[in-house]
Amino acid sequence: MPDFLVTGGAGFIGSNFVRHVLDHTDASVTVLDKLTYAGNLASLEGLPEDRFRFVQGDICDADLVDYLVADHDLVVHFAAESHNDNSLRDPSPFLHTNLIGTYTLLEAARHHDTRFHHISTDEVYGDLELDDPARFTEATPYNPSSPYSATKAGSDLLVRAWVRSFGVRATISNCSNNYGPYQHIEKFIPRQITNVLDGRRPKLYGAGLNVRDWIHADDHSSAVLLIAQRGEIGETYLIGADGEHNNLDVVQSILTMLGQPADAFDLVADRIGHDLRYAIDSTKLRTELGWAPRFADFTAGLAETISWYREHEAWWRPQKDAVEAKYAESGQ
Ligand code: NAD
Ligand code: DAU
């Protein structure tokens, strides 16, 4: 089993992936993470010391990246600035990390001929109308809307160019919206769960009718592990679990599951350029690599996630007031 270098492993999906790899393989894992506001060492507590190592650093630090990539068989690249709302307030860290960081890693992978898996998002494809029967496939043209999704689209194109021009052994995956434990409370589902737990009202942007295609982070992890090991070099795989729901339905489910009236939410200012709907067709991943999600029932996965936030208040409480104060500045 190869040794993994996981960038962004102290973040939401990265930390879930590290646990997944340690639980399901005998590989060793090194995490490289800058510990921005979104990174949290508490998300990596209790991992086996003989198979897990943490390095604090920036993926734009070429010397550090080259040194670490040289020492591993496989790079799985999660590190990114990941929140659309932040990218609308200040795009600059998104350009630094998502573009220069990916470029820096690609150069190291090229130099050492190290296999590389790039984590990306369905947002690179733009959005769909609510009544459009179409879903995104690997052939959908790129059409990103926000500074965040534009930098992710750019990073995907860098990976494709390094495959074609320099023979880098890379794969790409574009996944839909993740939910599950250890997600930062700035994001939609954990923000609303912790709002209700904290006696605050959930906040819905616009009319709450935008649709996201939800997948549990552990299902994202199983797909990434499969693609990083068995995916065809140069190929892109879309990851999704047929979990389309509009935001209003999700908020009402959270309120009901927490014993509150289903209308106890506030409609607030909409996001600028708010993508209407995302939907993934993951046929290629399912048929070519035999992947299937374990959390096929979104309602059950959401209930489990609510329990996790209820039981892990110490993990999210220190950030709650600051997150809400930042949203209040933009009327959200
Ligand atoms: P996150 O914001 O929770 O975590 C990002 C991590 O990257 C943090 O630990 C942070 O400290 C680290 N990081 C940021 N800049 C860094 C730098 N310059 N050097 C080193 N580390 C740095 O993000 P997430 O939601 O876990 O997303 C992880 C990846 O998955 C991202 O690439 C994102 O685009 C992609 N993705 C996310 C979703 C989703 O629903 N959250 C869906 C599809 C794809
Ligand atoms: O589709 C994949 C993407 O999903 C990832 O690439 C991003 O990293 C990840 O953050 C996520 O992006 P979204 O913008 O879809 O996620 P977010 O949690 O910010 O918002 C989900 C939906 O909920 C979106 O329609 C905006 C809405 N929303 C969000 C917040 C924070 C609200 O209505 N109220 C809120 O308070």
XYZ file of C-alpha atoms and ligand atoms in Angstrom:
412
model
C 0.000 0.000 0.000
C 1.516 3.385 -0.995
C 2.359 6.152 1.462
C -0.067 9.060 1.058
C 0.701 12.771 1.227
C -2.651 14.459 1.921
C -2.789 18.251 1.531
C -5.508 20.057 3.494
C -5.912 17.042 5.773
C -6.881 19.197 8.778
C -9.962 20.481 6.940
C -13.419 18.946 6.660
C -13.128 16.454 3.807
C -9.369 15.953 4.160
C -9.671 14.841 7.803
C -12.525 12.474 6.921
C -10.368 11.073 4.090
C -7.371 10.529 6.390
C -9.560 8.540 8.791
C -11.013 6.574 5.883
C -7.546 5.630 4.580
C -6.256 4.646 8.030
C -9.423 2.585 8.692
C -9.603 0.814 5.328
C -5.956 0.306 4.262
C -2.568 -0.350 5.875
C -1.046 2.791 4.281
C 0.761 5.541 6.189
C -0.430 9.131 5.826
C 1.355 12.473 6.064
C -0.857 15.556 6.231
C 0.489 18.877 4.920
C -1.773 21.703 6.105
C -1.257 25.409 6.738
C -3.891 25.467 9.502
C -5.804 28.446 8.158
C -9.038 29.404 9.965
C -10.532 26.268 8.324
C -7.894 23.794 9.535
C -8.318 22.214 12.952
C -5.906 19.781 14.594
C -8.775 18.596 16.806
C -10.206 16.959 13.665
C -7.170 14.649 13.578
C -7.054 13.626 17.247
C -6.601 9.976 18.171
C -4.994 8.754 14.936
C -2.374 5.953 15.170
C 1.056 7.562 15.746
C 2.947 4.851 13.844
C 1.002 5.514 10.619
C 0.163 9.211 10.806
C 2.301 12.356 10.704
C 1.277 16.032 10.615
C 3.354 18.765 8.943
C 2.233 22.383 9.223
C 3.071 24.312 6.050
C 1.852 26.093 2.945
C 1.344 24.227 -0.335
C 2.875 27.296 -2.027
C 6.205 26.645 -0.230
C 8.068 24.993 -3.129
C 11.012 23.662 -1.075
C 8.806 22.062 1.575
C 6.435 20.641 -1.051
C 9.302 19.202 -3.112
C 10.859 17.606 -0.019
C 7.554 15.978 1.049
C 6.440 14.838 -2.411
C 9.846 13.148 -2.924
C 9.139 11.011 0.127
C 5.655 9.718 -0.830
C 4.108 7.454 -3.490
C 0.818 9.296 -3.885
C -0.361 12.876 -3.376
C -4.047 13.526 -2.685
C -4.622 17.268 -2.941
C -7.541 18.646 -0.877
C -5.984 21.929 0.354
C -7.956 24.938 -0.836
C -9.792 28.040 0.175
C -13.233 26.449 -0.054
C -16.014 28.886 0.877
C -17.877 30.836 -1.833
C -19.041 33.605 0.522
C -15.436 34.304 1.591
C -14.317 34.443 -2.039
C -16.895 37.182 -2.663
C -15.488 39.234 0.252
C -11.773 38.737 -0.581
C -10.674 36.601 -3.541
C -6.911 36.966 -2.979
C -6.245 33.879 -0.778
C -8.235 31.823 -3.289
C -5.848 32.769 -6.089
C -2.822 32.057 -3.881
C -3.802 28.647 -2.550
C -6.030 27.228 -5.266
C -3.889 28.278 -8.244
C -0.286 28.819 -7.047
C -0.604 25.980 -4.514
C -1.818 23.504 -7.131
C 0.908 24.646 -9.542
C 3.560 24.153 -6.830
C 2.356 20.614 -6.114
C 2.198 19.744 -9.823
C 5.804 20.836 -10.319
C 6.911 18.573 -7.456
C 4.846 15.654 -8.793
C 6.442 16.202 -12.204
C 9.950 16.388 -10.758
C 9.549 13.144 -8.767
C 7.101 11.335 -11.111
C 4.689 10.954 -8.208
C 1.072 9.960 -8.792
C -1.251 12.882 -8.051
C -4.985 13.050 -7.360
C -6.619 16.476 -7.553
C -9.814 17.133 -5.578
C -12.236 19.473 -7.280
C -15.855 20.522 -7.302
C -18.969 20.334 -9.456
C -19.103 24.148 -9.273
C -16.609 24.355 -12.151
C -19.584 23.553 -14.432
C -21.669 26.553 -13.354
C -25.308 25.885 -12.546
C -28.472 24.271 -13.947
C -32.067 25.478 -14.138
C -34.369 23.977 -11.491
C -36.466 22.181 -14.109
C -33.585 21.081 -16.354
C -33.587 17.273 -16.662
C -29.829 17.425 -17.367
C -27.129 16.716 -14.800
C -23.383 17.478 -14.980
C -21.194 14.863 -16.679
C -17.456 14.739 -17.393
C -18.257 16.298 -20.810
C -20.082 19.387 -19.464
C -18.254 22.612 -20.468
C -16.612 24.646 -17.698
C -18.586 27.778 -16.708
C -17.674 28.797 -13.119
C -19.571 31.626 -11.393
C -17.703 32.743 -8.251
C -14.060 33.607 -7.546
C -13.873 30.304 -5.622
C -15.195 28.161 -8.467
C -13.140 30.080 -11.052
C -9.928 29.272 -9.156
C -10.968 25.622 -8.816
C -11.664 25.508 -12.571
C -8.236 27.040 -13.176
C -6.585 24.458 -10.938
C -8.294 21.613 -12.856
C -6.994 23.041 -16.135
C -3.470 23.248 -14.707
C -3.658 19.552 -13.814
C -4.858 18.666 -17.324
C -2.035 20.701 -18.873
C 0.610 19.067 -16.665
C -0.696 15.627 -17.696
C -0.616 16.432 -21.393
C 2.541 18.563 -21.542
C 4.736 16.916 -18.928
C 3.302 13.417 -18.502
C 2.341 13.943 -14.863
C 0.430 10.875 -13.633
C -2.673 12.667 -12.402
C -6.398 12.079 -12.002
C -9.140 14.598 -11.132
C -12.447 14.235 -9.313
C -15.268 16.791 -9.179
C -17.658 16.187 -6.316
C -20.982 17.667 -5.249
C -21.788 19.235 -1.833
C -20.449 17.246 1.117
C -21.984 16.970 4.577
C -20.934 15.045 7.674
C -18.768 15.410 10.808
C -15.965 17.986 11.121
C -17.450 20.436 8.571
C -16.668 24.067 9.390
C -19.719 25.863 10.808
C -19.512 28.617 8.181
C -21.023 26.070 5.726
C -24.780 25.689 5.234
C -25.709 22.460 7.035
C -23.476 22.796 10.130
C -24.295 26.515 10.375
C -28.007 25.749 10.606
C -27.591 22.769 12.968
C -25.444 24.813 15.359
C -27.803 27.799 15.037
C -30.686 25.672 16.290
C -28.550 24.041 19.014
C -27.503 27.563 20.069
C -31.055 28.959 20.183
C -30.605 31.000 16.977
C -32.836 30.844 13.906
C -31.500 29.198 10.697
C -30.709 31.635 7.865
C -31.804 30.902 4.291
C -30.393 32.908 1.404
C -32.995 34.367 -0.978
C -36.136 32.241 -1.108
C -34.291 29.040 -0.134
C -35.084 27.360 -3.440
C -31.507 26.742 -4.629
C -30.716 23.046 -4.995
C -27.560 21.221 -3.926
C -26.707 17.549 -4.561
C -25.664 16.252 -1.124
C -23.154 13.446 -0.516
C -21.760 12.208 2.796
C -18.036 12.990 3.211
C -17.276 9.298 3.832
C -18.743 8.423 0.427
C -16.577 11.141 -1.135
C -13.583 9.539 0.611
C -14.310 6.015 -0.653
C -14.610 7.355 -4.201
C -11.351 9.324 -3.952
C -9.440 6.328 -2.574
C -10.687 4.204 -5.475
C -9.855 6.799 -8.136
C -6.430 7.609 -6.660
C -5.519 3.928 -6.805
C -7.377 2.570 -9.843
C -8.488 5.573 -11.877
C -7.030 5.960 -15.360
C -4.261 8.556 -15.596
C -5.449 11.787 -17.221
C -9.121 11.036 -16.538
C -11.743 13.041 -14.656
C -14.432 11.347 -12.538
C -17.578 13.028 -11.210
C -18.612 11.999 -7.686
C -22.226 12.283 -6.523
C -24.842 10.282 -4.639
C -28.162 11.407 -6.204
C -28.890 13.648 -3.219
C -30.665 16.692 -4.711
C -32.576 18.809 -2.155
C -33.447 22.478 -2.019
C -32.135 24.529 0.903
C -35.606 25.137 2.321
C -36.268 21.389 2.609
C -32.894 20.849 4.316
C -33.531 23.617 6.874
C -37.026 22.322 7.593
C -35.652 18.786 8.103
C -33.030 20.122 10.543
C -35.658 22.095 12.484
C -38.027 19.134 12.658
C -35.307 16.688 13.697
C -34.317 19.092 16.485
C -37.916 19.418 17.705
C -38.537 22.969 16.426
C -41.413 24.320 14.277
C -40.597 23.859 10.567
C -41.112 27.601 9.895
C -38.701 28.867 12.594
C -36.137 30.208 10.097
C -35.256 33.644 8.626
C -34.946 34.542 4.938
C -31.840 36.736 4.559
C -29.929 38.549 1.801
C -29.132 36.328 -1.157
C -25.561 35.400 -2.163
C -24.229 37.476 -5.084
C -24.294 35.396 -8.280
C -25.855 32.497 -6.338
C -25.716 29.275 -8.392
C -29.242 27.892 -8.729
C -28.759 24.151 -8.902
C -26.013 21.523 -9.038
C -26.642 17.881 -10.007
C -24.118 15.130 -10.710
C -24.338 12.140 -13.032
C -21.753 9.727 -11.571
C -22.336 6.913 -14.088
C -18.681 6.816 -15.194
C -17.377 6.276 -11.647
C -20.030 3.663 -10.893
C -19.654 1.663 -14.099
C -15.893 1.930 -14.726
C -14.669 1.639 -11.131
C -17.649 -0.070 -9.461
C -18.168 2.640 -6.814
C -21.427 2.996 -4.860
C -22.293 5.322 -1.943
C -22.866 3.840 1.529
C -25.029 6.752 2.778
C -27.727 6.470 0.101
C -30.370 7.831 2.538
C -29.760 11.583 2.984
C -32.290 11.888 5.833
C -30.496 9.204 7.860
C -27.102 10.787 7.117
C -28.418 14.197 8.165
C -29.774 12.770 11.448
C -26.353 11.203 12.157
C -24.672 14.532 11.382
C -27.005 16.408 13.730
C -26.107 13.922 16.494
C -22.407 14.484 15.813
C -22.693 18.275 16.243
C -24.828 17.807 19.349
C -22.163 15.523 20.857
C -19.139 17.614 19.757
C -20.004 21.099 20.966
C -16.415 21.548 22.205
C -15.256 21.185 18.588
C -17.479 23.972 17.140
C -18.340 26.270 20.058
C -15.083 28.343 20.013
C -15.866 29.584 16.466
C -19.618 30.163 16.645
C -19.794 33.820 17.704
C -17.113 34.945 15.238
C -18.742 33.094 12.323
C -22.139 34.635 13.041
C -20.659 38.124 13.530
C -19.031 37.878 10.082
C -22.317 36.840 8.446
C -24.180 39.637 10.248
C -21.904 42.200 8.555
C -23.362 41.185 5.162
C -26.935 40.864 6.433
C -26.812 37.073 6.326
P -11.945 23.149 4.224
O -11.990 24.620 4.038
O -12.741 22.526 5.324
O -10.426 22.692 4.433
C -9.375 23.205 3.677
C -8.065 22.821 4.366
O -6.982 23.290 3.544
C -7.892 23.450 5.750
O -7.413 22.492 6.667
C -6.842 24.552 5.519
O -6.044 24.807 6.662
C -6.032 23.941 4.377
N -5.329 24.957 3.589
C -5.849 26.110 3.071
N -4.896 26.799 2.431
C -3.754 26.071 2.528
C -2.421 26.264 2.048
N -2.078 27.354 1.323
N -1.502 25.322 2.319
C -1.829 24.219 3.046
N -3.069 23.991 3.540
C -4.019 24.907 3.273
O -12.339 22.536 2.817
P -13.198 21.229 2.457
O -14.618 21.583 2.444
O -12.701 20.088 3.280
O -12.738 21.025 0.936
C -11.567 20.272 0.631
C -11.418 20.180 -0.869
O -12.566 19.579 -1.440
C -11.270 21.538 -1.561
O -10.331 21.386 -2.599
C -12.657 21.822 -2.123
O -12.573 22.630 -3.268
C -13.107 20.411 -2.460
N -14.557 20.174 -2.469
C -15.298 20.497 -1.376
C -16.673 20.178 -1.366
C -17.533 20.507 -0.163
O -18.744 20.301 -0.231
N -16.988 20.977 0.953
C -17.245 19.555 -2.472
C -16.445 19.258 -3.590
C -15.091 19.561 -3.570
O -20.785 21.879 -4.837
C -19.572 21.718 -4.166
C -19.268 22.930 -3.322
O -20.176 22.877 -2.214
C -17.833 22.974 -2.831
O -16.978 23.137 -3.936
C -17.615 24.107 -1.838
O -16.298 24.032 -1.300
C -18.614 23.964 -0.700
O -18.504 25.049 0.198
C -20.032 23.912 -1.272
O -20.388 25.173 -1.885
P -21.829 25.850 -1.666
O -21.676 27.296 -1.908
O -22.867 25.087 -2.395
O -21.999 25.503 -0.081
P -22.540 26.376 1.154
O -22.540 25.447 2.323
O -21.833 27.660 1.302
O -24.047 26.697 0.727
C -24.957 25.657 0.360
C -26.258 26.321 -0.088
O -26.894 26.940 1.051
C -26.076 27.438 -1.094
O -27.210 27.436 -1.973
C -26.099 28.713 -0.248
C -27.061 28.351 0.854
N -26.848 28.967 2.183
C -25.607 28.924 2.730
C -25.373 29.425 3.988
C -23.988 29.401 4.620
C -27.938 29.486 2.882
O -29.082 29.494 2.402
N -27.718 29.962 4.150
C -26.494 29.952 4.730
O -26.364 30.400 5.894
